[in-house]
Amino acid sequence: DHPNVFTCSLHCEQNFPMRKQQSTLDVGLPAGVADDQYMTTLRTHLPGMLEDFAPDLVLYDAGCDVHVDDRLGKLCLTDEGIRQRDRHVFQTCVQYGIPVASVIGGGYSESKATLAA
């Protein structure tokens, strides 16, 4: 709860029924959401967040638990959907003149190669 920090989470609403840390903007998605619906949601929210909050820096946690093969994420983004998501976040931030720092988070596959891809 700091006025100079804005957090947003796009996540499967069924993953956090009780103990999710609250974000400034929480967007709970139904289980099974795939590329198109996820991207529509992202495109709906990202520009307004950048315009309204006007951050000096975006810290982007590029979660991998949205992947269709993830054991726990309950969303169904393909490899291409994740590429589109990441590309959209970076391109939109560049368009608004906002620098981005990114980390990879989440992802619960047994295969390290799958997570790394």
Coordinates of C-alpha atoms in Angstrom, one line a residue:
D1 CA 0.0 0.0 0.0
H2 CA 2.4 2.6 -1.2
P3 CA 1.0 5.5 -3.4
N4 CA 4.1 5.4 -5.6
V5 CA 3.7 1.7 -6.4
F6 CA 1.0 0.1 -8.7
T7 CA 0.7 -3.6 -9.0
C8 CA -1.4 -5.6 -11.4
S9 CA -2.0 -9.4 -11.6
L10 CA -3.7 -11.3 -14.4
H11 CA -4.2 -14.7 -13.0
C12 CA -6.6 -17.7 -12.8
E13 CA -9.2 -16.8 -10.2
Q14 CA -9.4 -20.4 -9.1
N15 CA -5.8 -20.4 -8.1
F16 CA -6.2 -17.9 -5.4
P17 CA -9.5 -18.4 -3.6
M18 CA -8.3 -17.4 -0.2
R19 CA -4.7 -16.3 0.2
K20 CA -3.6 -14.2 -2.7
Q21 CA -1.6 -11.1 -2.0
Q22 CA -3.8 -8.2 -3.0
S23 CA -2.6 -6.1 -6.0
T24 CA -3.7 -2.6 -6.9
L25 CA -5.5 -4.2 -9.8
D26 CA -6.4 -7.9 -9.6
V27 CA -7.9 -9.4 -12.8
G28 CA -9.1 -12.9 -12.1
L29 CA -9.6 -15.0 -15.2
P30 CA -11.6 -18.2 -15.5
A31 CA -9.7 -21.5 -15.7
G32 CA -8.9 -22.5 -19.3
V33 CA -8.4 -19.0 -20.7
A34 CA -6.3 -19.2 -23.9
D35 CA -4.3 -16.8 -26.0
D36 CA -7.1 -14.7 -27.5
Q37 CA -9.0 -14.0 -24.4
Y38 CA -5.9 -13.4 -22.3
M39 CA -4.6 -10.9 -24.9
T40 CA -7.9 -9.1 -25.1
T41 CA -7.8 -8.7 -21.3
L42 CA -4.2 -7.5 -21.4
R43 CA -4.9 -5.0 -24.2
T44 CA -8.0 -3.7 -22.3
H45 CA -6.1 -3.0 -19.0
L46 CA -2.4 -2.2 -19.9
P47 CA -2.8 1.2 -21.6
G48 CA -5.1 2.6 -18.9
M49 CA -2.7 1.5 -16.2
L50 CA 0.2 3.2 -17.9
E51 CA -1.8 6.4 -18.6
D52 CA -3.4 6.7 -15.2
F53 CA -0.4 5.8 -13.1
A54 CA 2.3 7.1 -15.4
P55 CA 5.2 5.0 -13.9
D56 CA 8.8 5.9 -14.1
L57 CA 9.6 2.1 -14.5
V58 CA 7.7 -1.1 -15.2
L59 CA 8.8 -4.2 -13.4
Y60 CA 7.4 -7.0 -15.4
D61 CA 7.1 -10.5 -13.9
A62 CA 6.6 -12.6 -16.9
G63 CA 4.9 -15.6 -15.3
C64 CA 5.2 -18.9 -17.0
D65 CA 2.4 -20.6 -15.0
V66 CA -0.1 -19.4 -17.7
H67 CA 1.2 -22.0 -20.1
V68 CA -1.1 -24.7 -21.3
D69 CA 1.2 -27.4 -20.1
D70 CA 1.8 -25.9 -16.6
R71 CA 0.7 -28.3 -13.8
L72 CA -0.8 -25.6 -11.5
G73 CA -1.6 -22.4 -13.5
K74 CA -5.0 -23.5 -14.9
L75 CA -4.7 -21.1 -17.9
C76 CA -4.0 -22.3 -21.4
L77 CA -1.6 -19.9 -23.2
T78 CA 0.5 -21.5 -26.0
D79 CA 4.2 -20.7 -26.6
E80 CA 3.1 -18.2 -29.2
G81 CA 0.5 -16.7 -26.8
I82 CA 3.3 -16.1 -24.2
R83 CA 5.5 -14.5 -26.9
Q84 CA 2.6 -12.3 -27.9
R85 CA 2.0 -11.3 -24.3
D86 CA 5.6 -10.4 -23.6
R87 CA 6.0 -8.6 -26.9
H88 CA 2.8 -6.6 -26.2
V89 CA 4.0 -5.6 -22.7
F90 CA 7.4 -4.4 -24.0
Q91 CA 6.0 -2.7 -27.1
T92 CA 3.3 -0.9 -25.2
C93 CA 5.8 0.3 -22.5
V94 CA 8.2 1.5 -25.3
Q95 CA 5.3 3.3 -27.0
Y96 CA 4.6 5.2 -23.7
G97 CA 8.3 5.9 -23.2
I98 CA 8.5 3.8 -20.0
P99 CA 11.6 1.6 -19.4
V100 CA 11.0 -2.0 -18.5
A101 CA 12.9 -4.5 -16.3
S102 CA 11.7 -8.1 -16.4
V103 CA 12.0 -11.3 -14.5
I104 CA 10.6 -14.7 -15.3
G105 CA 8.3 -16.0 -12.5
G106 CA 6.0 -18.9 -11.9
G107 CA 6.0 -22.0 -14.0
Y108 CA 5.5 -25.4 -12.5
S109 CA 6.7 -28.0 -15.0
E110 CA 8.8 -31.0 -14.1
S111 CA 10.9 -30.3 -17.3
K112 CA 13.5 -27.5 -16.9
A113 CA 13.7 -27.5 -20.7
T114 CA 10.0 -26.7 -21.0
L115 CA 10.3 -23.9 -18.5
A116 CA 13.3 -22.4 -20.2
A117 CA 11.7 -22.5 -23.6

